[in-house]
Amino acid sequence: MPDAPEAIVPRFAAALSVRTESASAAKEAVERALSRLGGQTPDLALVFITGPHVLHASTMASLIRHVSGAAHVVTCSAKGVIGGEIEVEDAPGVSLMLAAAPGVRISPFLVGELPKVPDKPGPDWHRDVLAEAMQIEPDHAGTLMFCDPYSVPLVRTLPAMSLATRSMPILGGFASSASTPGQNAVGLNDDIRNSGGIGISLSGDLQLEGVVSQGCKAIGPTMVVTKARDNIIQQLGGKRAVDMLREVVSELPVGQRVALTKGMLLGKVINEYRERFGQGDFLIRGVHSIDATTGAIIANDFFRVGQTVQIHIRDAQTAHGDLSMLLDAQKLRPRPEAGLVFSCVSRGKRFFGEPHHDASAISQAFSPTQAGVQQAKSGKHIDVANRPLPIAGFFADGEYGPVGEQSYLHTMTTSLGLFRSPRLAD
């Protein structure tokens, strides 16, 4: 009986640079990452840069492509970047992930050139229209996507894309380095733009799993939407939406009312067929404004009549506990080859009261020996099998990630993408 074919295991390497000069930062990051790739030529480079590097994004992408030989270089700018167990916030930073994946097909596409999803898709519109544009193949593993939030609305597009992928995850996030339109950087290879978005469909010998950790706590009772139009909630429980909210808030403990002064969030139930709703059962959405005349709530997502909603507040303790629980579950599975981390811009050191919270927790969860930083300082040899998990990512202005079989746009979450070889995954 012939021997089983040897598993093709993708190889990943990550590096972080905090140099202030853009070309030097790109050079340092790519050289460090290449030294960890075992002499292989990468097929894909993911480059995440902070605001101070945006003007030089094209030069940096060209340098990384030239030095690494990567066939595809994807760039996205952010307010902060993540590399290993380090989070760089409000400072120059470059986080780079290289992937050498000979058994994986990498298919880039421009999000802005995807077929438009109709407001009310009719019988002539089918998910295969999007699947073809996204280059979804029968052995599709998942999609990475990075978009400018000012020019790429995803309220209708992302749900349709999720259907097109046939339950495979969509992971990534909105660029976050700019506070006004036209200042972010998103691009493929040397073509860096201030608008639009880039998608990467991955097919073949790879498993991509998404893990979404919430950062909010539900308070007060659940409510049912009884009148709504698109993103305008007019009634809750048969009353004007604002009146119902006032009733609920008036019954809350003082501490929770104080927390609401930092911003009210509204969670909408993902699966209405559950008997009870708990952590992870809601999609968190921001409340944009309240119409004082009509008493309606204007939210940043669509709501429908009959949907269950509940007030949420940002809560660091809940965020810590949820991430820890999800990571504990992942420890029971084979160690991944690499991880991509997309954390909300509202997380980070100001939210947790300490730096590097999410990155450190994720890195340590998958490190079989003491964390890489301490190991390097001790001068000990690092066994390749026990090397720190390659991790790269950024702080996003909205995170994409799966809950169940569908991918959603999130806020206040950490969306984690884990790469495994399918033959070693279970």
Tab-separated table of C-alpha atoms in Angstrom:
chain	number	residue	atom	x	y	z
A	1	MET	CA	0.000	0.000	0.000
A	2	PRO	CA	1.576	3.341	-1.006
A	3	ASP	CA	2.470	5.825	1.684
A	4	ALA	CA	0.069	8.707	2.232
A	5	PRO	CA	1.272	11.912	0.588
A	6	GLU	CA	3.191	14.197	2.880
A	7	ALA	CA	1.069	17.053	4.202
A	8	ILE	CA	1.849	20.415	2.680
A	9	VAL	CA	2.013	22.673	5.710
A	10	PRO	CA	1.920	26.413	4.977
A	11	ARG	CA	4.720	28.344	6.649
A	12	PHE	CA	4.081	31.740	8.216
A	13	ALA	CA	6.354	34.377	9.703
A	14	ALA	CA	5.578	37.724	11.314
A	15	ALA	CA	7.609	40.746	12.333
A	16	LEU	CA	7.059	44.163	13.863
A	17	SER	CA	9.028	47.382	13.441
A	18	VAL	CA	8.606	50.634	15.341
A	19	ARG	CA	11.193	52.615	13.393
A	20	THR	CA	9.986	56.115	12.537
A	21	GLU	CA	11.490	56.275	9.039
A	22	SER	CA	9.155	54.418	6.697
A	23	ALA	CA	11.629	52.684	4.373
A	24	SER	CA	13.778	51.604	7.316
A	25	ALA	CA	10.732	50.235	9.114
A	26	ALA	CA	9.617	48.248	6.070
A	27	LYS	CA	13.133	46.907	5.513
A	28	GLU	CA	13.526	45.859	9.137
A	29	ALA	CA	10.142	44.134	9.221
A	30	VAL	CA	10.594	42.192	5.983
A	31	GLU	CA	14.145	41.096	6.795
A	32	ARG	CA	13.100	39.861	10.229
A	33	ALA	CA	10.106	38.010	8.828
A	34	LEU	CA	12.140	36.406	6.034
A	35	SER	CA	14.702	35.155	8.549
A	36	ARG	CA	11.870	33.247	10.248
A	37	LEU	CA	10.436	31.735	7.058
A	38	GLY	CA	12.984	28.950	6.722
A	39	GLY	CA	14.361	30.071	3.360
A	40	GLN	CA	11.006	29.884	1.575
A	41	THR	CA	9.678	32.560	-0.772
A	42	PRO	CA	6.354	33.959	0.451
A	43	ASP	CA	3.253	33.845	-1.685
A	44	LEU	CA	1.468	36.530	0.343
A	45	ALA	CA	2.535	39.515	2.424
A	46	LEU	CA	0.081	41.355	4.669
A	47	VAL	CA	1.351	44.808	5.621
A	48	PHE	CA	-0.339	46.825	8.350
A	49	ILE	CA	0.946	50.361	8.933
A	50	THR	CA	0.069	53.227	11.254
A	51	GLY	CA	-0.796	56.785	10.235
A	52	PRO	CA	2.748	58.225	10.177
A	53	HIS	CA	3.627	55.801	7.352
A	54	VAL	CA	0.564	56.385	5.141
A	55	LEU	CA	2.225	58.879	2.796
A	56	HIS	CA	4.958	56.332	2.082
A	57	ALA	CA	2.714	53.266	1.844
A	58	SER	CA	3.429	52.637	-1.842
A	59	THR	CA	7.190	52.830	-1.331
A	60	MET	CA	6.966	50.460	1.621
A	61	ALA	CA	4.855	47.947	-0.295
A	62	SER	CA	7.292	48.031	-3.227
A	63	LEU	CA	10.260	47.485	-0.943
A	64	ILE	CA	8.604	44.562	0.842
A	65	ARG	CA	7.612	42.974	-2.460
A	66	HIS	CA	11.106	43.398	-3.905
A	67	VAL	CA	12.962	42.073	-0.854
A	68	SER	CA	10.592	39.200	-0.074
A	69	GLY	CA	9.635	38.162	-3.601
A	70	ALA	CA	6.006	37.865	-2.483
A	71	ALA	CA	3.559	37.438	-5.343
A	72	HIS	CA	0.863	39.432	-3.541
A	73	VAL	CA	1.371	42.320	-1.109
A	74	VAL	CA	-1.711	43.702	0.638
A	75	THR	CA	-1.498	46.956	2.621
A	76	CYS	CA	-3.914	48.481	5.132
A	77	SER	CA	-3.424	51.491	7.411
A	78	ALA	CA	-4.584	51.664	11.010
A	79	LYS	CA	-4.494	53.721	14.168
A	80	GLY	CA	-2.461	50.975	15.792
A	81	VAL	CA	-0.854	47.700	14.763
A	82	ILE	CA	-0.359	44.336	16.455
A	83	GLY	CA	2.678	42.089	16.156
A	84	GLY	CA	3.323	39.055	18.328
A	85	GLU	CA	2.427	40.008	21.885
A	86	ILE	CA	2.940	43.723	21.246
A	87	GLU	CA	0.347	46.391	20.427
A	88	VAL	CA	1.618	49.681	18.992
A	89	GLU	CA	-0.891	52.477	19.587
A	90	ASP	CA	-0.679	56.109	18.450
A	91	ALA	CA	2.922	55.689	17.263
A	92	PRO	CA	4.796	54.636	14.113
A	93	GLY	CA	4.492	50.915	13.539
A	94	VAL	CA	4.627	48.270	10.803
A	95	SER	CA	3.261	44.774	11.353
A	96	LEU	CA	4.017	42.219	8.650
A	97	MET	CA	2.831	38.667	8.010
A	98	LEU	CA	4.463	36.519	5.323
A	99	ALA	CA	2.883	33.275	4.140
A	100	ALA	CA	4.595	30.602	2.055
A	101	ALA	CA	1.720	28.366	1.043
A	102	PRO	CA	2.523	26.159	-1.970
A	103	GLY	CA	-0.748	24.241	-1.673
A	104	VAL	CA	-2.916	27.354	-1.460
A	105	ARG	CA	-4.361	29.459	-4.284
A	106	ILE	CA	-4.462	33.174	-3.515
A	107	SER	CA	-7.000	35.198	-5.489
A	108	PRO	CA	-7.171	38.987	-4.934
A	109	PHE	CA	-10.204	41.081	-5.880
A	110	LEU	CA	-11.285	44.706	-5.549
A	111	VAL	CA	-14.252	45.070	-3.201
A	112	GLY	CA	-15.462	48.195	-4.989
A	113	GLU	CA	-15.753	46.284	-8.269
A	114	LEU	CA	-17.981	43.527	-6.895
A	115	PRO	CA	-21.513	43.355	-8.365
A	116	LYS	CA	-23.863	45.670	-6.486
A	117	VAL	CA	-26.211	43.902	-4.110
A	118	PRO	CA	-29.805	45.093	-4.739
A	119	ASP	CA	-31.762	46.634	-1.871
A	120	LYS	CA	-34.268	43.819	-2.321
A	121	PRO	CA	-32.621	40.978	-4.244
A	122	GLY	CA	-35.070	39.397	-6.681
A	123	PRO	CA	-35.175	35.926	-8.230
A	124	ASP	CA	-32.724	36.966	-10.945
A	125	TRP	CA	-30.021	37.799	-8.398
A	126	HIS	CA	-28.069	34.877	-7.006
A	127	ARG	CA	-25.155	34.480	-4.633
A	128	ASP	CA	-23.156	32.838	-7.429
A	129	VAL	CA	-22.855	36.292	-9.013
A	130	LEU	CA	-20.749	37.392	-6.051
A	131	ALA	CA	-19.021	34.034	-5.668
A	132	GLU	CA	-17.641	34.282	-9.199
A	133	ALA	CA	-16.417	37.853	-8.651
A	134	MET	CA	-14.789	36.814	-5.354
A	135	GLN	CA	-13.210	33.796	-7.088
A	136	ILE	CA	-14.764	31.325	-4.661
A	137	GLU	CA	-13.660	27.786	-5.566
A	138	PRO	CA	-15.030	24.415	-4.383
A	139	ASP	CA	-12.189	24.059	-1.849
A	140	HIS	CA	-12.518	27.648	-0.621
A	141	ALA	CA	-10.972	28.101	2.853
A	142	GLY	CA	-11.876	31.695	3.632
A	143	THR	CA	-11.548	35.336	2.648
A	144	LEU	CA	-9.427	38.161	4.045
A	145	MET	CA	-10.725	41.676	3.449
A	146	PHE	CA	-9.517	45.195	4.225
A	147	CYS	CA	-11.601	48.257	3.327
A	148	ASP	CA	-11.799	52.012	3.769
A	149	PRO	CA	-14.889	52.710	5.923
A	150	TYR	CA	-15.676	56.018	4.207
A	151	SER	CA	-16.016	54.588	0.710
A	152	VAL	CA	-17.065	50.942	1.129
A	153	PRO	CA	-20.472	50.453	2.779
A	154	LEU	CA	-20.860	46.830	3.829
A	155	VAL	CA	-24.336	46.796	5.398
A	156	ARG	CA	-25.804	44.886	2.440
A	157	THR	CA	-22.617	43.668	0.785
A	158	LEU	CA	-21.050	41.711	3.658
A	159	PRO	CA	-24.100	39.494	4.348
A	160	ALA	CA	-24.312	38.708	0.626
A	161	MET	CA	-20.583	37.967	0.490
A	162	SER	CA	-20.959	35.641	3.454
A	163	LEU	CA	-23.636	33.665	1.611
A	164	ALA	CA	-21.401	33.534	-1.449
A	165	THR	CA	-18.576	31.925	0.540
A	166	ARG	CA	-20.889	29.058	1.617
A	167	SER	CA	-20.235	29.433	5.350
A	168	MET	CA	-16.471	29.906	5.046
A	169	PRO	CA	-15.214	32.842	7.165
A	170	ILE	CA	-14.586	36.409	6.076
A	171	LEU	CA	-11.985	38.048	8.321
A	172	GLY	CA	-10.387	41.473	8.425
A	173	GLY	CA	-11.392	44.998	9.247
A	174	PHE	CA	-11.876	48.596	8.242
A	175	ALA	CA	-8.804	50.816	7.951
A	176	SER	CA	-8.640	53.179	10.919
A	177	SER	CA	-5.718	55.572	10.523
A	178	ALA	CA	-7.880	58.460	9.261
A	179	SER	CA	-10.613	60.508	10.902
A	180	THR	CA	-11.706	62.039	7.584
A	181	PRO	CA	-12.331	60.558	4.103
A	182	GLY	CA	-9.427	60.141	1.713
A	183	GLN	CA	-6.679	59.675	4.298
A	184	ASN	CA	-6.534	55.902	4.784
A	185	ALA	CA	-4.313	53.602	2.726
A	186	VAL	CA	-5.539	50.308	1.274
A	187	GLY	CA	-3.910	48.563	-1.644
A	188	LEU	CA	-2.602	45.587	-3.549
A	189	ASN	CA	1.081	45.508	-4.506
A	190	ASP	CA	2.163	49.008	-5.602
A	191	ASP	CA	-1.390	50.256	-6.201
A	192	ILE	CA	-2.122	52.010	-2.903
A	193	ARG	CA	-5.388	53.946	-2.740
A	194	ASN	CA	-7.148	56.200	-0.232
A	195	SER	CA	-10.492	54.514	-0.812
A	196	GLY	CA	-11.969	51.159	-1.774
A	197	GLY	CA	-11.057	47.758	-0.440
A	198	ILE	CA	-9.041	44.621	-1.132
A	199	GLY	CA	-10.221	41.052	-0.726
A	200	ILE	CA	-8.135	37.884	-0.817
A	201	SER	CA	-9.857	34.550	-1.393
A	202	LEU	CA	-7.882	31.540	-0.169
A	203	SER	CA	-8.460	28.052	-1.561
A	204	GLY	CA	-6.705	24.728	-1.275
A	205	ASP	CA	-4.661	23.043	1.434
A	206	LEU	CA	-5.497	25.408	4.287
A	207	GLN	CA	-7.983	25.830	7.090
A	208	LEU	CA	-8.930	29.332	8.246
A	209	GLU	CA	-10.992	29.553	11.407
A	210	GLY	CA	-12.515	32.719	12.827
A	211	VAL	CA	-12.963	33.430	16.542
A	212	VAL	CA	-14.860	36.567	17.584
A	213	SER	CA	-14.563	37.824	21.170
A	214	GLN	CA	-17.073	40.390	22.403
A	215	GLY	CA	-16.175	43.423	24.513
A	216	CYS	CA	-19.596	44.457	25.781
A	217	LYS	CA	-21.961	43.563	28.604
A	218	ALA	CA	-25.741	43.325	28.235
A	219	ILE	CA	-27.793	45.340	30.736
A	220	GLY	CA	-31.504	45.709	31.352
A	221	PRO	CA	-34.243	43.559	29.812
A	222	THR	CA	-34.533	42.481	26.198
A	223	MET	CA	-36.899	44.490	23.970
A	224	VAL	CA	-38.657	43.725	20.700
A	225	VAL	CA	-38.596	46.052	17.694
A	226	THR	CA	-42.226	46.758	16.778
A	227	LYS	CA	-41.686	49.410	14.105
A	228	ALA	CA	-38.575	50.093	12.025
A	229	ARG	CA	-37.361	51.198	8.626
A	230	ASP	CA	-33.823	50.340	7.580
A	231	ASN	CA	-31.549	51.771	10.310
A	232	ILE	CA	-34.317	53.759	12.036
A	233	ILE	CA	-35.958	52.087	15.046
A	234	GLN	CA	-39.267	53.840	15.595
A	235	GLN	CA	-40.870	51.659	18.250
A	236	LEU	CA	-39.748	49.195	20.912
A	237	GLY	CA	-42.360	47.088	22.670
A	238	GLY	CA	-45.160	49.135	21.099
A	239	LYS	CA	-43.826	52.431	22.493
A	240	ARG	CA	-41.745	55.202	20.994
A	241	ALA	CA	-38.208	53.864	20.973
A	242	VAL	CA	-36.801	56.721	23.030
A	243	ASP	CA	-39.551	56.369	25.646
A	244	MET	CA	-38.855	52.660	26.066
A	245	LEU	CA	-35.141	53.326	26.433
A	246	ARG	CA	-35.803	55.951	29.099
A	247	GLU	CA	-37.942	53.489	31.048
A	248	VAL	CA	-35.258	50.824	30.910
A	249	VAL	CA	-32.429	53.196	31.831
A	250	SER	CA	-34.359	54.628	34.788
A	251	GLU	CA	-34.482	51.140	36.347
A	252	LEU	CA	-30.758	50.451	35.972
A	253	PRO	CA	-28.280	50.598	38.883
A	254	VAL	CA	-26.352	53.851	39.207
A	255	GLY	CA	-23.084	52.287	38.015
A	256	GLN	CA	-24.643	51.094	34.784
A	257	ARG	CA	-26.264	54.467	34.151
A	258	VAL	CA	-22.865	56.105	34.584
A	259	ALA	CA	-21.357	53.629	32.102
A	260	LEU	CA	-24.013	54.631	29.567
A	261	THR	CA	-22.732	58.212	29.593
A	262	LYS	CA	-19.697	56.890	27.676
A	263	GLY	CA	-21.974	55.760	24.860
A	264	MET	CA	-24.978	53.513	24.419
A	265	LEU	CA	-24.705	50.412	22.294
A	266	LEU	CA	-27.558	48.257	21.091
A	267	GLY	CA	-27.214	44.513	20.653
A	268	LYS	CA	-29.449	42.707	18.177
A	269	VAL	CA	-29.985	38.975	18.525
A	270	ILE	CA	-28.333	36.811	15.875
A	271	ASN	CA	-30.506	33.714	16.318
A	272	GLU	CA	-34.083	34.375	17.452
A	273	TYR	CA	-34.748	30.648	17.928
A	274	ARG	CA	-32.741	30.431	21.145
A	275	GLU	CA	-34.732	30.226	24.365
A	276	ARG	CA	-32.270	32.444	26.213
A	277	PHE	CA	-29.757	34.996	25.049
A	278	GLY	CA	-26.292	35.396	26.526
A	279	GLN	CA	-22.768	36.510	25.745
A	280	GLY	CA	-22.032	36.086	22.042
A	281	ASP	CA	-25.686	35.956	20.984
A	282	PHE	CA	-25.806	39.645	19.988
A	283	LEU	CA	-24.333	41.790	17.243
A	284	ILE	CA	-23.319	45.065	18.864
A	285	ARG	CA	-24.322	48.223	17.026
A	286	GLY	CA	-23.756	51.886	17.776
A	287	VAL	CA	-26.568	54.369	18.344
A	288	HIS	CA	-25.861	57.201	15.924
A	289	SER	CA	-28.465	59.646	17.226
A	290	ILE	CA	-32.018	60.068	18.505
A	291	ASP	CA	-34.680	62.044	16.653
A	292	ALA	CA	-36.134	64.294	19.350
A	293	THR	CA	-39.271	64.968	17.305
A	294	THR	CA	-40.285	61.390	16.497
A	295	GLY	CA	-38.520	59.604	19.333
A	296	ALA	CA	-36.822	57.261	16.862
A	297	ILE	CA	-33.350	55.769	17.275
A	298	ILE	CA	-30.959	56.077	14.345
A	299	ALA	CA	-28.500	53.166	14.472
A	300	ASN	CA	-25.575	52.183	12.268
A	301	ASP	CA	-27.197	48.994	10.980
A	302	PHE	CA	-30.541	47.793	9.682
A	303	PHE	CA	-33.177	46.509	12.100
A	304	ARG	CA	-36.427	44.699	11.365
A	305	VAL	CA	-39.766	44.299	13.099
A	306	GLY	CA	-39.774	41.364	15.513
A	307	GLN	CA	-36.062	41.533	16.231
A	308	THR	CA	-34.931	41.217	19.854
A	309	VAL	CA	-32.548	43.901	21.110
A	310	GLN	CA	-30.835	44.765	24.384
A	311	ILE	CA	-28.780	47.690	25.665
A	312	HIS	CA	-25.042	46.999	25.961
A	313	ILE	CA	-22.155	48.862	27.570
A	314	ARG	CA	-18.409	48.602	27.028
A	315	ASP	CA	-16.941	46.448	29.785
A	316	ALA	CA	-13.268	45.479	30.097
A	317	GLN	CA	-13.915	42.656	32.559
A	318	THR	CA	-16.442	41.041	30.226
A	319	ALA	CA	-14.032	41.461	27.299
A	320	HIS	CA	-11.199	39.811	29.234
A	321	GLY	CA	-13.360	36.897	30.348
A	322	ASP	CA	-14.824	36.260	26.907
A	323	LEU	CA	-11.430	36.250	25.190
A	324	SER	CA	-9.961	33.951	27.858
A	325	MET	CA	-12.834	31.483	27.492
A	326	LEU	CA	-12.536	31.347	23.702
A	327	LEU	CA	-8.759	30.906	23.857
A	328	ASP	CA	-9.115	28.101	26.408
A	329	ALA	CA	-11.345	26.278	23.931
A	330	GLN	CA	-8.759	26.724	21.167
A	331	LYS	CA	-6.021	25.239	23.370
A	332	LEU	CA	-7.816	21.892	23.153
A	333	ARG	CA	-7.156	21.791	19.410
A	334	PRO	CA	-3.874	21.420	17.488
A	335	ARG	CA	-1.736	24.538	17.626
A	336	PRO	CA	-2.341	26.854	14.648
A	337	GLU	CA	0.382	27.879	12.228
A	338	ALA	CA	-0.334	31.611	12.575
A	339	GLY	CA	-2.897	34.144	13.702
A	340	LEU	CA	-4.321	37.421	12.415
A	341	VAL	CA	-5.803	39.773	15.016
A	342	PHE	CA	-8.271	42.576	14.302
A	343	SER	CA	-9.196	44.484	17.458
A	344	CYS	CA	-11.613	47.385	17.691
A	345	VAL	CA	-9.987	50.817	17.967
A	346	SER	CA	-11.976	51.294	21.185
A	347	ARG	CA	-10.087	48.458	22.858
A	348	GLY	CA	-6.378	48.758	23.668
A	349	LYS	CA	-4.692	50.297	26.691
A	350	ARG	CA	-7.323	52.967	27.335
A	351	PHE	CA	-10.034	50.324	27.544
A	352	PHE	CA	-8.179	47.680	29.562
A	353	GLY	CA	-6.041	50.046	31.636
A	354	GLU	CA	-2.877	48.288	30.478
A	355	PRO	CA	-1.078	47.877	27.136
A	356	HIS	CA	-0.924	44.748	24.952
A	357	HIS	CA	-3.941	43.019	26.539
A	358	ASP	CA	-5.384	41.165	23.528
A	359	ALA	CA	-2.075	40.499	21.766
A	360	SER	CA	-0.443	39.193	24.926
A	361	ALA	CA	-3.368	36.912	25.777
A	362	ILE	CA	-3.464	35.410	22.282
A	363	SER	CA	0.308	34.985	22.030
A	364	GLN	CA	0.601	33.322	25.418
A	365	ALA	CA	-2.365	31.029	24.757
A	366	PHE	CA	-0.541	29.411	21.838
A	367	SER	CA	3.034	29.559	23.166
A	368	PRO	CA	4.081	26.197	24.654
A	369	THR	CA	7.095	27.765	26.322
A	370	GLN	CA	7.585	31.106	28.043
A	371	ALA	CA	6.690	34.094	25.896
A	372	GLY	CA	9.061	34.925	23.077
A	373	VAL	CA	10.163	38.299	24.405
A	374	GLN	CA	11.408	36.838	27.696
A	375	GLN	CA	13.004	33.887	25.894
A	376	ALA	CA	14.926	36.117	23.538
A	377	LYS	CA	16.164	38.235	26.433
A	378	SER	CA	17.395	35.129	28.273
A	379	GLY	CA	19.555	34.160	25.302
A	380	LYS	CA	18.077	30.648	25.099
A	381	HIS	CA	17.804	28.770	21.820
A	382	ILE	CA	14.240	28.822	20.477
A	383	ASP	CA	13.202	25.482	18.988
A	384	VAL	CA	11.353	26.006	15.698
A	385	ALA	CA	8.542	23.736	16.923
A	386	ASN	CA	8.184	25.837	20.044
A	387	ARG	CA	8.624	29.239	18.464
A	388	PRO	CA	6.102	31.953	19.345
A	389	LEU	CA	3.021	31.878	17.161
A	390	PRO	CA	3.402	34.296	14.215
A	391	ILE	CA	0.819	37.017	14.874
A	392	ALA	CA	0.036	40.202	12.950
A	393	GLY	CA	-2.923	42.543	12.867
A	394	PHE	CA	-4.255	45.995	13.594
A	395	PHE	CA	-6.836	48.077	15.427
A	396	ALA	CA	-9.831	48.315	13.103
A	397	ASP	CA	-12.694	50.776	12.735
A	398	GLY	CA	-15.051	47.785	12.496
A	399	GLU	CA	-14.049	44.129	12.462
A	400	TYR	CA	-15.190	41.333	10.151
A	401	GLY	CA	-15.589	37.856	11.551
A	402	PRO	CA	-17.884	34.839	11.727
A	403	VAL	CA	-20.497	33.947	14.299
A	404	GLY	CA	-21.770	30.489	13.501
A	405	GLU	CA	-21.929	30.019	9.748
A	406	GLN	CA	-22.220	33.682	8.765
A	407	SER	CA	-19.696	36.515	8.839
A	408	TYR	CA	-20.682	39.918	10.196
A	409	LEU	CA	-19.399	43.427	10.737
A	410	HIS	CA	-18.663	43.907	14.448
A	411	THR	CA	-17.739	46.629	16.904
A	412	MET	CA	-15.919	46.355	20.256
A	413	THR	CA	-14.675	42.879	19.353
A	414	THR	CA	-11.403	41.132	18.726
A	415	SER	CA	-11.713	39.063	15.564
A	416	LEU	CA	-9.055	36.371	15.422
A	417	GLY	CA	-8.176	34.367	12.318
A	418	LEU	CA	-6.296	31.110	12.905
A	419	PHE	CA	-4.486	29.283	10.102
A	420	ARG	CA	-4.080	25.516	10.247
A	421	SER	CA	-3.209	22.789	7.783
A	422	PRO	CA	-6.464	20.865	7.202
A	423	ARG	CA	-4.646	17.541	7.602
A	424	LEU	CA	-3.397	18.576	11.036
A	425	ALA	CA	-6.403	20.584	12.190
A	426	ASP	CA	-8.335	17.881	14.044
